[in-house]
Amino acid sequence: MKLIKRLAAAASFAIAACGNVNAAPIISVVDPHLDAYVSLLTPYTYTHDLRSQLLSGMQIESASLVVSLWDLTDVLFPIPETLNFSFDGASGGTVKDVALGGADYSLNVAAALLDDGMLTVTITAGCNLRLGRVCVLPQDAIFDKSVLTAEVTAPVPEPASLLTLSLGLLGLAAARRRR
């Protein structure tokens, strides 16, 4: 009888442990060897690839992007910049007034954009002064690096698998008791 109680306790512990879902971060860093110049005429595009880190059945629950930018031209022209971000072709957010010394800017990323495990980011700068359709005072910034952090959850075993595990353990206990 003690053996059956021990096996039942072990089975209930195993079932409880299997039902836990733990979120674990997956991180992708894009850091070009040379910092990239971003302006109205030269947008910068890069891709975060999470596919090698995602295991089968993992789901991305949430994601955030931290982009490091700085502005060299603030020394000569202290005019605030507006940088627009697009994620996989859709609007992703805006950063205003990039700091001369550099700073990290956080943007939220919709988890649905990461269904394929990849995120393509395009950064474009605005224009401070236009004459007609011509920009005579373009905005610019320097892209340093980008860090994408995705929170993922591991798959939870379905109830039928847990029931099979429990019945197998009870069968082992019954077979042991017969002996």
Coordinates of C-alpha atoms in Angstrom, one line a residue, residues 43-46 65 83-94 107 109 113 119-124:
P43 CA 16.9 54.3 -45.0
Y44 CA 18.4 51.3 -43.2
T45 CA 16.9 47.8 -43.3
Y46 CA 18.0 44.8 -41.2
L65 CA 12.9 46.0 -29.6
L83 CA 12.8 58.4 -37.2
N84 CA 10.1 56.2 -38.4
F85 CA 10.3 52.4 -37.9
S86 CA 8.4 49.8 -39.9
F87 CA 8.2 46.2 -39.0
D88 CA 7.7 43.7 -41.9
G89 CA 6.4 46.6 -43.9
A90 CA 3.8 47.8 -41.4
S91 CA 4.2 50.9 -39.2
G92 CA 6.1 50.1 -36.1
G93 CA 6.6 53.4 -34.2
T94 CA 8.4 56.7 -34.1
L107 CA 9.6 49.9 -29.3
V109 CA 6.6 44.6 -31.4
L113 CA 4.7 39.8 -36.6
L119 CA 11.4 40.5 -38.1
T120 CA 12.5 42.9 -40.8
V121 CA 13.0 46.5 -39.5
T122 CA 13.3 49.5 -41.7
I123 CA 14.4 52.9 -40.3
T124 CA 13.7 56.1 -42.2

